[in-house]
Amino acid sequence: MTINYSEKIPNNVNLAGDKTLQRALEHWQPNFLHWWTDMGPEGSTNFEVYLRTAVSVEPDGWANFGYVKMPEYRWGIFLAPAEADRRVNFGEHKGEPAWQEVPGEHRANLRRIIVAQGDTEPASVEQQRHLGLTAPSLYDMRNLFQVNVEEGRHLWAMVYLLHRYFGRDGREEAEALLERRSGDADNPRILGAFNEKTPDWLSFYMFTYFTDRDGKYQLCALSESGFDPLSRTTRFMLTEEAHHMFVGESGVSRVIQRTCQAMKENDTNDPAKLRALGVIDLETIQRYLNFHFSVTIDLFGADQSSNAANFFSAGLKGRFEETKLSGDHVLKNDSYKILDLEGDKLVEKEVSALTSLNERLRDDYIRDSIAGIGRWNKVIEKHGVAFRLRAPHKAFNRKIGTFAGVRVSPDGHVLSEAEWTHQHRNWLPTEEDRAFVASLMGRVIESGKYAGWIAPPTVGINRQPANFEYVRFN
Ligand SMILES: [Fe+2]
Ligand SMILES: [Fe+2]
């Protein structure tokens, strides 16, 4: 199999002149396509989808729109432009020139970081593979597929690093990224949230709002890396991540808008009546929010972590916006406040800033997430509805860290097992909630039409008109 490199694989990494990389990709690329056929969007092979494709990193190059059959999508390899004289900006190597090759002593940790990030990309495609069958509109179907092909490209970005910088074990890891499967009992994806199901579109919007935002924070931390190729590839990935979070935020917002309209038109806030009208009651939206928020914040890892400290001190993974922060960027003498459990009370305690870097990134993430919940509440407020959505307490429903297994209510009270059993159905989606939401799902394929439980978007993709045919079926 030969590949015309610049045509088929748009890139700015001199793929045409790099024989080693070509050989690695010639082996991997057909396996990637097999994986896409098996695990990518179900039944979509012949659809022509109005997608954007990145063909260069210039401002006019990363958003080229046109109809594409997804298996023919041109997954490219892009690094953000190099910064002249870039340095390692934190940790024990602070001030040294940024590394252009992998430093031997940090090789194992860097590979581990890249594999963990890379594994999430195909995982989300697997989680979302059935959703095209129940898309509430062509506009939404197109957005789903855009997210899917770009997660595929993010996988390529990480595989590029493995192939280019890690030799044989890098190639083996790149194969393994195509072998693990989301939710598989024997060979699951690495991180918990990426083995959960994304069974319906409310889950999809919550996932792209909350879990793709975890992606943003991880990518931001990696974009600070002293390993320059990792920094540059993650910086370019962030341009795509922004659209994924937009799909989530605007999706949830449109669901809320439709529900609030129905509440006003029918003068009711009774969840059962609203369900009978075919819209999703705000209480159910809150339970979905609680679930996705709590599962996602587990992705940041344990609140006290020697790995996190090591990754930072080694210059591999920084804090959010590291270079904009004040201080010495070494953190040896700094502390950070984390939450702890004392009896049945949640208390703050001051610990080493280095070992609590996961918690710090989680806190940055939480602040950002809450801002969007505030924007959802504006929609509710505008309709004159009294309900407000809230982020649950960060100790709620945790499976990782100090609060794993501790029962905490969404408002932050430590509970007995009996109290939890009595109330958790009010706080997390129940089987009935999921069955109800599932009952609303059904594919709408007429241009400009939307399922009854969601409002249309305010503007089209790439400013296309309201009745634009975002997907053509063949
Ligand atoms: Fe991604
Ligand atoms: Fe994403």
GROMACS .gro file of C-alpha atoms and ligand atoms in nm:
model
  476
    1MET     CA    1   0.000   0.000   0.000
    2THR     CA    2   0.148   0.336  -0.100
    3ILE     CA    3   0.027   0.669   0.021
    4ASN     CA    4   0.052   1.005  -0.149
    5TYR     CA    5   0.158   1.181   0.166
    6SER     CA    6   0.083   1.547   0.124
    7GLU     CA    7  -0.242   1.478  -0.064
    8LYS     CA    8  -0.385   1.203   0.158
    9ILE     CA    9  -0.235   1.305   0.488
   10PRO     CA   10  -0.216   1.683   0.512
   11ASN     CA   11   0.075   1.761   0.742
   12ASN     CA   12   0.341   2.006   0.844
   13VAL     CA   13   0.585   1.747   0.980
   14ASN     CA   14   0.766   1.675   0.653
   15LEU     CA   15   0.602   1.335   0.618
   16ALA     CA   16   0.707   1.314   0.250
   17GLY     CA   17   1.073   1.331   0.354
   18ASP     CA   18   1.060   1.103   0.658
   19LYS     CA   19   1.098   0.738   0.551
   20THR     CA   20   1.085   0.594   0.903
   21LEU     CA   21   0.761   0.770   0.980
   22GLN     CA   22   0.617   0.664   0.643
   23ARG     CA   23   0.694   0.299   0.712
   24ALA     CA   24   0.533   0.315   1.054
   25LEU     CA   25   0.223   0.485   0.915
   26GLU     CA   26   0.193   0.249   0.617
   27HIS     CA   27   0.142  -0.027   0.866
   28TRP     CA   28  -0.080   0.165   1.107
   29GLN     CA   29  -0.304   0.360   0.867
   30PRO     CA   30  -0.486   0.053   0.722
   31ASN     CA   31  -0.544  -0.072   1.076
   32PHE     CA   32  -0.683   0.267   1.167
   33LEU     CA   33  -0.930   0.243   0.876
   34HIS     CA   34  -1.033  -0.106   0.989
   35TRP     CA   35  -1.092   0.031   1.334
   36TRP     CA   36  -1.297   0.321   1.189
   37THR     CA   37  -1.507   0.077   0.986
   38ASP     CA   38  -1.566  -0.146   1.288
   39MET     CA   39  -1.602   0.112   1.562
   40GLY     CA   40  -1.668   0.449   1.393
   41PRO     CA   41  -2.016   0.596   1.331
   42GLU     CA   42  -2.251   0.310   1.257
   43GLY     CA   43  -2.392   0.275   0.907
   44SER     CA   44  -2.238   0.601   0.788
   45THR     CA   45  -1.984   0.482   0.529
   46ASN     CA   46  -2.159   0.634   0.228
   47PHE     CA   47  -2.294   0.949   0.389
   48GLU     CA   48  -2.162   1.273   0.248
   49VAL     CA   49  -2.110   1.501   0.544
   50TYR     CA   50  -2.048   1.875   0.543
   51LEU     CA   51  -1.723   1.867   0.743
   52ARG     CA   52  -1.432   2.092   0.810
   53THR     CA   53  -1.091   1.947   0.740
   54ALA     CA   54  -0.764   2.093   0.866
   55VAL     CA   55  -0.521   2.121   0.575
   56SER     CA   56  -0.270   2.357   0.739
   57VAL     CA   57  -0.218   2.537   1.069
   58GLU     CA   58  -0.263   2.883   0.917
   59PRO     CA   59  -0.584   3.060   1.026
   60ASP     CA   60  -0.742   2.995   0.684
   61GLY     CA   61  -0.616   2.636   0.670
   62TRP     CA   62  -0.775   2.454   0.957
   63ALA     CA   63  -1.138   2.508   0.871
   64ASN     CA   64  -1.196   2.399   0.512
   65PHE     CA   65  -1.560   2.304   0.466
   66GLY     CA   66  -1.697   2.062   0.210
   67TYR     CA   67  -1.886   1.733   0.164
   68VAL     CA   68  -1.676   1.433   0.262
   69LYS     CA   69  -1.742   1.063   0.304
   70MET     CA   70  -1.599   0.995   0.646
   71PRO     CA   71  -1.374   0.700   0.558
   72GLU     CA   72  -1.215   0.940   0.305
   73TYR     CA   73  -1.164   1.215   0.562
   74ARG     CA   74  -0.807   1.341   0.540
   75TRP     CA   75  -0.677   1.287   0.890
   76GLY     CA   76  -0.376   1.513   0.907
   77ILE     CA   77  -0.076   1.564   1.133
   78PHE     CA   78  -0.019   1.917   1.252
   79LEU     CA   79   0.202   2.091   1.502
   80ALA     CA   80   0.137   2.451   1.600
   81PRO     CA   81   0.418   2.674   1.468
   82ALA     CA   82   0.745   2.652   1.662
   83GLU     CA   83   0.824   2.928   1.909
   84ALA     CA   84   1.176   3.064   1.868
   85ASP     CA   85   1.406   2.982   2.160
   86ARG     CA   86   1.134   2.804   2.357
   87ARG     CA   87   1.244   2.689   2.705
   88VAL     CA   88   1.135   2.438   2.963
   89ASN     CA   89   0.924   2.677   3.169
   90PHE     CA   90   0.877   2.489   3.497
   91GLY     CA   91   1.016   2.216   3.718
   92GLU     CA   92   1.374   2.114   3.780
   93HIS     CA   93   1.485   2.177   3.420
   94LYS     CA   94   1.338   2.527   3.416
   95GLY     CA   95   1.532   2.757   3.184
   96GLU     CA   96   1.692   2.481   2.973
   97PRO     CA   97   1.610   2.482   2.600
   98ALA     CA   98   1.287   2.290   2.531
   99TRP     CA   99   1.356   1.931   2.420
  100GLN     CA  100   1.321   1.849   2.051
  101GLU     CA  101   1.391   1.479   2.117
  102VAL     CA  102   1.276   1.266   2.409
  103PRO     CA  103   1.512   1.295   2.708
  104GLY     CA  104   1.616   0.939   2.798
  105GLU     CA  105   1.541   0.974   3.169
  106HIS     CA  106   1.182   1.086   3.100
  107ARG     CA  107   1.106   0.851   2.817
  108ALA     CA  108   0.883   0.607   3.006
  109ASN     CA  109   0.677   0.880   3.172
  110LEU     CA  110   0.633   1.074   2.849
  111ARG     CA  111   0.517   0.766   2.664
  112ARG     CA  112   0.273   0.693   2.942
  113ILE     CA  113   0.130   1.046   2.926
  114ILE     CA  114   0.093   1.033   2.547
  115VAL     CA  115  -0.072   0.690   2.554
  116ALA     CA  116  -0.320   0.798   2.824
  117GLN     CA  117  -0.419   1.103   2.619
  118GLY     CA  118  -0.426   0.907   2.291
  119ASP     CA  119  -0.649   0.637   2.437
  120THR     CA  120  -0.932   0.882   2.512
  121GLU     CA  121  -0.962   0.987   2.147
  122PRO     CA  122  -1.079   0.661   1.983
  123ALA     CA  123  -1.264   0.576   2.305
  124SER     CA  124  -1.509   0.863   2.262
  125VAL     CA  125  -1.571   0.767   1.898
  126GLU     CA  126  -1.658   0.416   2.019
  127GLN     CA  127  -1.886   0.553   2.289
  128GLN     CA  128  -2.072   0.767   2.034
  129ARG     CA  129  -2.092   0.523   1.746
  130HIS     CA  130  -2.467   0.456   1.764
  131LEU     CA  131  -2.578   0.816   1.802
  132GLY     CA  132  -2.601   0.890   1.430
  133LEU     CA  133  -2.898   0.654   1.418
  134THR     CA  134  -3.101   0.881   1.644
  135ALA     CA  135  -2.973   1.229   1.554
  136PRO     CA  136  -3.240   1.495   1.624
  137SER     CA  137  -3.150   1.680   1.300
  138LEU     CA  138  -2.903   1.683   1.012
  139TYR     CA  139  -2.730   1.976   1.183
  140ASP     CA  140  -2.671   1.767   1.497
  141MET     CA  141  -2.573   1.459   1.300
  142ARG     CA  142  -2.310   1.665   1.121
  143ASN     CA  143  -2.176   1.801   1.449
  144LEU     CA  144  -2.151   1.450   1.593
  145PHE     CA  145  -1.956   1.332   1.289
  146GLN     CA  146  -1.732   1.639   1.300
  147VAL     CA  147  -1.645   1.560   1.660
  148ASN     CA  148  -1.585   1.196   1.567
  149VAL     CA  149  -1.348   1.263   1.277
  150GLU     CA  150  -1.156   1.515   1.485
  151GLU     CA  151  -1.119   1.272   1.774
  152GLY     CA  152  -0.981   1.040   1.506
  153ARG     CA  153  -0.734   1.313   1.411
  154HIS     CA  154  -0.638   1.358   1.776
  155LEU     CA  155  -0.555   0.990   1.781
  156TRP     CA  156  -0.334   1.050   1.476
  157ALA     CA  157  -0.164   1.336   1.661
  158MET     CA  158  -0.066   1.110   1.951
  159VAL     CA  159   0.027   0.823   1.718
  160TYR     CA  160   0.255   1.061   1.529
  161LEU     CA  161   0.444   1.131   1.852
  162LEU     CA  162   0.468   0.758   1.931
  163HIS     CA  163   0.589   0.670   1.581
  164ARG     CA  164   0.827   0.959   1.542
  165TYR     CA  165   0.988   0.966   1.886
  166PHE     CA  166   0.950   0.627   2.056
  167GLY     CA  167   1.073   0.362   1.813
  168ARG     CA  168   0.947   0.008   1.843
  169ASP     CA  169   0.764   0.043   2.173
  170GLY     CA  170   0.596   0.353   2.032
  171ARG     CA  171   0.471   0.148   1.737
  172GLU     CA  172   0.342  -0.121   1.971
  173GLU     CA  173   0.157   0.136   2.179
  174ALA     CA  174   0.008   0.283   1.859
  175GLU     CA  175  -0.131  -0.061   1.766
  176ALA     CA  176  -0.269  -0.113   2.116
  177LEU     CA  177  -0.459   0.216   2.084
  178LEU     CA  178  -0.658   0.050   1.805
  179GLU     CA  179  -0.714  -0.270   2.003
  180ARG     CA  180  -0.861  -0.153   2.333
  181ARG     CA  181  -1.237  -0.100   2.324
  182SER     CA  182  -1.456   0.127   2.529
  183GLY     CA  183  -1.651  -0.077   2.784
  184ASP     CA  184  -1.484  -0.407   2.691
  185ALA     CA  185  -1.448  -0.630   2.998
  186ASP     CA  186  -1.121  -0.785   2.880
  187ASN     CA  187  -0.949  -0.495   2.706
  188PRO     CA  188  -1.111  -0.169   2.816
  189ARG     CA  189  -1.000   0.186   2.753
  190ILE     CA  190  -0.758   0.317   3.015
  191LEU     CA  191  -0.976   0.574   3.196
  192GLY     CA  192  -1.312   0.513   3.364
  193ALA     CA  193  -1.528   0.783   3.202
  194PHE     CA  194  -1.426   0.651   2.860
  195ASN     CA  195  -1.578   0.312   2.936
  196GLU     CA  196  -1.920   0.455   3.021
  197LYS     CA  197  -2.197   0.442   2.762
  198THR     CA  198  -2.312   0.750   2.570
  199PRO     CA  199  -2.653   0.604   2.493
  200ASP     CA  200  -2.859   0.911   2.403
  201TRP     CA  201  -2.818   1.269   2.282
  202LEU     CA  202  -2.858   1.431   2.620
  203SER     CA  203  -2.563   1.218   2.732
  204PHE     CA  204  -2.374   1.322   2.418
  205TYR     CA  205  -2.421   1.694   2.485
  206MET     CA  206  -2.326   1.648   2.850
  207PHE     CA  207  -2.023   1.445   2.744
  208THR     CA  208  -1.902   1.705   2.495
  209TYR     CA  209  -1.962   1.984   2.747
  210PHE     CA  210  -1.800   1.815   3.047
  211THR     CA  211  -1.569   1.543   2.922
  212ASP     CA  212  -1.432   1.722   2.616
  213ARG     CA  213  -1.359   2.006   2.859
  214ASP     CA  214  -1.147   1.764   3.061
  215GLY     CA  215  -0.971   1.713   2.727
  216LYS     CA  216  -0.916   2.087   2.705
  217TYR     CA  217  -0.755   2.103   3.050
  218GLN     CA  218  -0.534   1.800   2.990
  219LEU     CA  219  -0.427   1.942   2.653
  220CYS     CA  220  -0.358   2.283   2.807
  221ALA     CA  221  -0.138   2.121   3.075
  222LEU     CA  222   0.046   1.921   2.806
  223SER     CA  223   0.082   2.228   2.583
  224GLU     CA  224   0.311   2.365   2.857
  225SER     CA  225   0.537   2.059   2.825
  226GLY     CA  226   0.914   2.096   2.793
  227PHE     CA  227   0.894   1.825   2.525
  228ASP     CA  228   0.832   2.066   2.239
  229PRO     CA  229   0.662   1.831   1.987
  230LEU     CA  230   0.402   1.741   2.254
  231SER     CA  231   0.347   2.107   2.331
  232ARG     CA  232   0.303   2.197   1.966
  233THR     CA  233   0.071   1.909   1.875
  234THR     CA  234  -0.158   1.968   2.175
  235ARG     CA  235  -0.175   2.342   2.101
  236PHE     CA  236  -0.317   2.264   1.759
  237MET     CA  237  -0.561   2.006   1.901
  238LEU     CA  238  -0.707   2.275   2.126
  239THR     CA  239  -0.838   2.466   1.824
  240GLU     CA  240  -1.059   2.164   1.743
  241GLU     CA  241  -1.156   2.096   2.105
  242ALA     CA  242  -1.326   2.435   2.124
  243HIS     CA  243  -1.588   2.321   1.871
  244HIS     CA  244  -1.657   2.000   2.066
  245MET     CA  245  -1.734   2.200   2.380
  246PHE     CA  246  -1.953   2.434   2.175
  247VAL     CA  247  -2.155   2.134   2.053
  248GLY     CA  248  -2.209   2.032   2.416
  249GLU     CA  249  -2.288   2.372   2.559
  250SER     CA  250  -2.523   2.475   2.280
  251GLY     CA  251  -2.682   2.129   2.273
  252VAL     CA  252  -2.776   2.132   2.641
  253SER     CA  253  -2.884   2.493   2.604
  254ARG     CA  254  -3.123   2.403   2.321
  255VAL     CA  255  -3.271   2.116   2.523
  256ILE     CA  256  -3.329   2.354   2.814
  257GLN     CA  257  -3.482   2.613   2.583
  258ARG     CA  258  -3.730   2.365   2.441
  259THR     CA  259  -3.829   2.243   2.788
  260CYS     CA  260  -3.876   2.597   2.920
  261GLN     CA  261  -4.093   2.686   2.619
  262ALA     CA  262  -4.314   2.387   2.694
  263MET     CA  263  -4.329   2.484   3.062
  264LYS     CA  264  -4.450   2.833   2.972
  265GLU     CA  265  -4.689   2.729   2.695
  266ASN     CA  266  -4.852   2.471   2.916
  267ASP     CA  267  -4.813   2.656   3.244
  268THR     CA  268  -4.664   2.359   3.424
  269ASN     CA  269  -4.346   2.253   3.600
  270ASP     CA  270  -4.468   1.900   3.666
  271PRO     CA  271  -4.203   1.659   3.531
  272ALA     CA  272  -4.464   1.393   3.447
  273LYS     CA  273  -4.674   1.641   3.245
  274LEU     CA  274  -4.365   1.769   3.067
  275ARG     CA  275  -4.259   1.418   2.980
  276ALA     CA  276  -4.603   1.351   2.840
  277LEU     CA  277  -4.548   1.658   2.620
  278GLY     CA  278  -4.228   1.500   2.488
  279VAL     CA  279  -3.971   1.729   2.647
  280ILE     CA  280  -3.704   1.655   2.908
  281ASP     CA  281  -3.786   1.792   3.253
  282LEU     CA  282  -3.519   2.008   3.417
  283GLU     CA  283  -3.488   1.762   3.709
  284THR     CA  284  -3.374   1.492   3.468
  285ILE     CA  285  -3.130   1.735   3.304
  286GLN     CA  286  -2.990   1.808   3.652
  287ARG     CA  287  -2.939   1.436   3.722
  288TYR     CA  288  -2.757   1.389   3.390
  289LEU     CA  289  -2.545   1.691   3.474
  290ASN     CA  290  -2.459   1.544   3.817
  291PHE     CA  291  -2.355   1.217   3.657
  292HIS     CA  292  -2.134   1.361   3.384
  293PHE     CA  293  -1.977   1.620   3.612
  294SER     CA  294  -1.881   1.367   3.879
  295VAL     CA  295  -1.758   1.100   3.639
  296THR     CA  296  -1.551   1.358   3.451
  297ILE     CA  297  -1.378   1.515   3.750
  298ASP     CA  298  -1.251   1.166   3.842
  299LEU     CA  299  -1.047   1.184   3.519
  300PHE     CA  300  -0.807   1.428   3.684
  301GLY     CA  301  -0.685   1.150   3.910
  302ALA     CA  302  -0.616   1.122   4.282
  303ASP     CA  303  -0.604   1.450   4.477
  304GLN     CA  304  -0.262   1.353   4.614
  305SER     CA  305  -0.036   1.206   4.349
  306SER     CA  306   0.338   1.151   4.336
  307ASN     CA  307   0.307   1.088   3.960
  308ALA     CA  308   0.160   1.434   3.911
  309ALA     CA  309   0.449   1.579   4.115
  310ASN     CA  310   0.705   1.386   3.911
  311PHE     CA  311   0.553   1.485   3.577
  312PHE     CA  312   0.569   1.850   3.682
  313SER     CA  313   0.918   1.846   3.832
  314ALA     CA  314   1.046   1.668   3.521
  315GLY     CA  315   0.899   1.943   3.300
  316LEU     CA  316   0.659   1.708   3.120
  317LYS     CA  317   0.316   1.840   3.224
  318GLY     CA  318   0.255   2.190   3.356
  319ARG     CA  319  -0.032   2.362   3.528
  320PHE     CA  320  -0.317   2.528   3.340
  321GLU     CA  321  -0.166   2.842   3.181
  322GLU     CA  322   0.166   2.772   3.354
  323THR     CA  323   0.361   3.042   3.174
  324LYS     CA  324   0.106   3.309   3.271
  325LEU     CA  325   0.124   3.222   3.643
  326SER     CA  326   0.346   3.408   3.890
  327GLY     CA  327   0.581   3.236   4.135
  328ASP     CA  328   0.894   3.027   4.088
  329HIS     CA  329   0.736   2.752   3.866
  330VAL     CA  330   0.920   2.492   4.074
  331LEU     CA  331   0.669   2.469   4.362
  332LYS     CA  332   0.907   2.302   4.606
  333ASN     CA  333   0.815   2.543   4.886
  334ASP     CA  334   0.452   2.603   4.793
  335SER     CA  335   0.136   2.459   4.938
  336TYR     CA  336  -0.218   2.408   4.811
  337LYS     CA  337  -0.551   2.358   4.988
  338ILE     CA  338  -0.735   2.035   4.922
  339LEU     CA  339  -1.046   1.882   5.077
  340ASP     CA  340  -1.023   1.603   5.328
  341LEU     CA  341  -1.258   1.399   5.540
  342GLU     CA  342  -1.251   1.430   5.918
  343GLY     CA  343  -1.508   1.198   6.071
  344ASP     CA  344  -1.820   1.295   5.880
  345LYS     CA  345  -1.702   1.649   5.803
  346LEU     CA  346  -1.535   1.784   5.490
  347VAL     CA  347  -1.240   2.001   5.590
  348GLU     CA  348  -0.973   2.193   5.403
  349LYS     CA  349  -0.613   2.097   5.457
  350GLU     CA  350  -0.293   2.248   5.331
  351VAL     CA  351  -0.059   2.012   5.148
  352SER     CA  352   0.239   2.022   4.912
  353ALA     CA  353   0.162   2.212   4.590
  354LEU     CA  354   0.356   1.949   4.397
  355THR     CA  355   0.164   1.642   4.505
  356SER     CA  356  -0.173   1.819   4.468
  357LEU     CA  357  -0.135   1.923   4.103
  358ASN     CA  358  -0.419   1.695   3.992
  359GLU     CA  359  -0.648   1.867   4.239
  360ARG     CA  360  -0.540   2.208   4.120
  361LEU     CA  361  -0.615   2.121   3.757
  362ARG     CA  362  -0.951   1.977   3.869
  363ASP     CA  363  -1.030   2.304   4.050
  364ASP     CA  364  -0.943   2.506   3.738
  365TYR     CA  365  -1.170   2.277   3.539
  366ILE     CA  366  -1.456   2.308   3.787
  367ARG     CA  367  -1.447   2.689   3.774
  368ASP     CA  368  -1.470   2.678   3.394
  369SER     CA  369  -1.752   2.419   3.397
  370ILE     CA  370  -1.958   2.620   3.642
  371ALA     CA  371  -1.938   2.926   3.419
  372GLY     CA  372  -2.123   2.739   3.143
  373ILE     CA  373  -2.387   2.614   3.386
  374GLY     CA  374  -2.446   2.982   3.464
  375ARG     CA  375  -2.508   3.046   3.094
  376TRP     CA  376  -2.764   2.760   3.089
  377ASN     CA  377  -2.936   2.919   3.387
  378LYS     CA  378  -2.967   3.244   3.192
  379VAL     CA  379  -3.182   3.057   2.939
  380ILE     CA  380  -3.405   2.928   3.220
  381GLU     CA  381  -3.422   3.272   3.378
  382LYS     CA  382  -3.516   3.435   3.048
  383HIS     CA  383  -3.823   3.211   3.034
  384GLY     CA  384  -3.924   3.317   3.385
  385VAL     CA  385  -3.878   2.967   3.526
  386ALA     CA  386  -3.764   2.949   3.890
  387PHE     CA  387  -3.548   2.632   3.858
  388ARG     CA  388  -3.167   2.664   3.857
  389LEU     CA  389  -2.911   2.403   3.754
  390ARG     CA  390  -2.610   2.355   3.982
  391ALA     CA  391  -2.280   2.174   3.971
  392PRO     CA  392  -2.275   1.907   4.241
  393HIS     CA  393  -2.018   1.929   4.518
  394LYS     CA  394  -1.682   1.796   4.405
  395ALA     CA  395  -1.696   1.515   4.661
  396PHE     CA  396  -2.027   1.388   4.516
  397ASN     CA  397  -2.027   1.043   4.351
  398ARG     CA  398  -1.651   1.010   4.333
  399LYS     CA  399  -1.471   0.685   4.247
  400ILE     CA  400  -1.114   0.815   4.263
  401GLY     CA  401  -0.920   0.995   4.538
  402THR     CA  402  -1.003   1.074   4.900
  403PHE     CA  403  -1.379   1.062   4.842
  404ALA     CA  404  -1.394   0.732   4.657
  405GLY     CA  405  -1.666   0.532   4.827
  406VAL     CA  406  -1.766   0.817   5.061
  407ARG     CA  407  -2.135   0.908   5.031
  408VAL     CA  408  -2.174   1.282   4.981
  409SER     CA  409  -2.486   1.469   4.870
  410PRO     CA  410  -2.475   1.715   4.578
  411ASP     CA  411  -2.478   2.000   4.832
  412GLY     CA  412  -2.174   1.859   5.013
  413HIS     CA  413  -2.307   1.672   5.316
  414VAL     CA  414  -2.150   1.343   5.415
  415LEU     CA  415  -2.423   1.079   5.432
  416SER     CA  416  -2.475   0.737   5.581
  417GLU     CA  417  -2.523   0.448   5.340
  418ALA     CA  418  -2.891   0.441   5.434
  419GLU     CA  419  -2.940   0.811   5.355
  420TRP     CA  420  -2.764   0.762   5.022
  421THR     CA  421  -2.980   0.461   4.935
  422HIS     CA  422  -3.287   0.661   5.024
  423GLN     CA  423  -3.200   0.962   4.809
  424HIS     CA  424  -2.956   0.885   4.529
  425ARG     CA  425  -3.239   0.838   4.278
  426ASN     CA  426  -3.304   1.210   4.309
  427TRP     CA  427  -2.945   1.287   4.222
  428LEU     CA  428  -2.830   1.048   3.951
  429PRO     CA  429  -3.014   0.935   3.637
  430THR     CA  430  -3.238   0.638   3.711
  431GLU     CA  431  -3.324   0.354   3.474
  432GLU     CA  432  -3.660   0.528   3.423
  433ASP     CA  433  -3.490   0.857   3.333
  434ARG     CA  434  -3.269   0.686   3.081
  435ALA     CA  435  -3.558   0.488   2.936
  436PHE     CA  436  -3.763   0.807   2.902
  437VAL     CA  437  -3.482   0.996   2.729
  438ALA     CA  438  -3.423   0.692   2.506
  439SER     CA  439  -3.793   0.692   2.414
  440LEU     CA  440  -3.755   1.041   2.265
  441MET     CA  441  -3.463   0.947   2.043
  442GLY     CA  442  -3.538   0.902   1.674
  443ARG     CA  443  -3.362   1.013   1.361
  444VAL     CA  444  -3.484   1.333   1.196
  445ILE     CA  445  -3.345   1.362   0.844
  446GLU     CA  446  -3.549   1.637   0.681
  447SER     CA  447  -3.334   1.949   0.624
  448GLY     CA  448  -3.417   2.224   0.872
  449LYS     CA  449  -3.638   1.999   1.092
  450TYR     CA  450  -3.567   1.919   1.457
  451ALA     CA  451  -3.689   1.658   1.704
  452GLY     CA  452  -3.954   1.792   1.941
  453TRP     CA  453  -3.737   1.782   2.255
  454ILE     CA  454  -3.473   2.026   2.128
  455ALA     CA  455  -3.481   2.382   1.992
  456PRO     CA  456  -3.310   2.465   1.660
  457PRO     CA  457  -2.969   2.636   1.679
  458THR     CA  458  -2.952   3.012   1.635
  459VAL     CA  459  -2.695   3.000   1.353
  460GLY     CA  460  -2.585   2.733   1.109
  461ILE     CA  461  -2.241   2.579   1.078
  462ASN     CA  462  -2.017   2.804   0.868
  463ARG     CA  463  -2.319   3.041   0.852
  464GLN     CA  464  -2.522   2.804   0.640
  465PRO     CA  465  -2.898   2.874   0.613
  466ALA     CA  466  -3.152   2.703   0.841
  467ASN     CA  467  -3.261   2.445   0.584
  468PHE     CA  468  -2.907   2.348   0.480
  469GLU     CA  469  -2.853   1.981   0.395
  470TYR     CA  470  -2.565   1.899   0.631
  471VAL     CA  471  -2.569   1.527   0.551
  472ARG     CA  472  -2.655   1.362   0.220
  473PHE     CA  473  -2.751   0.995   0.228
  474ASN     CA  474  -2.651   0.766  -0.055
  475FE      FE  475  -0.982   1.490   2.141
  476FE      FE  476  -1.286   1.648   2.184
   0.00000   0.00000   0.00000
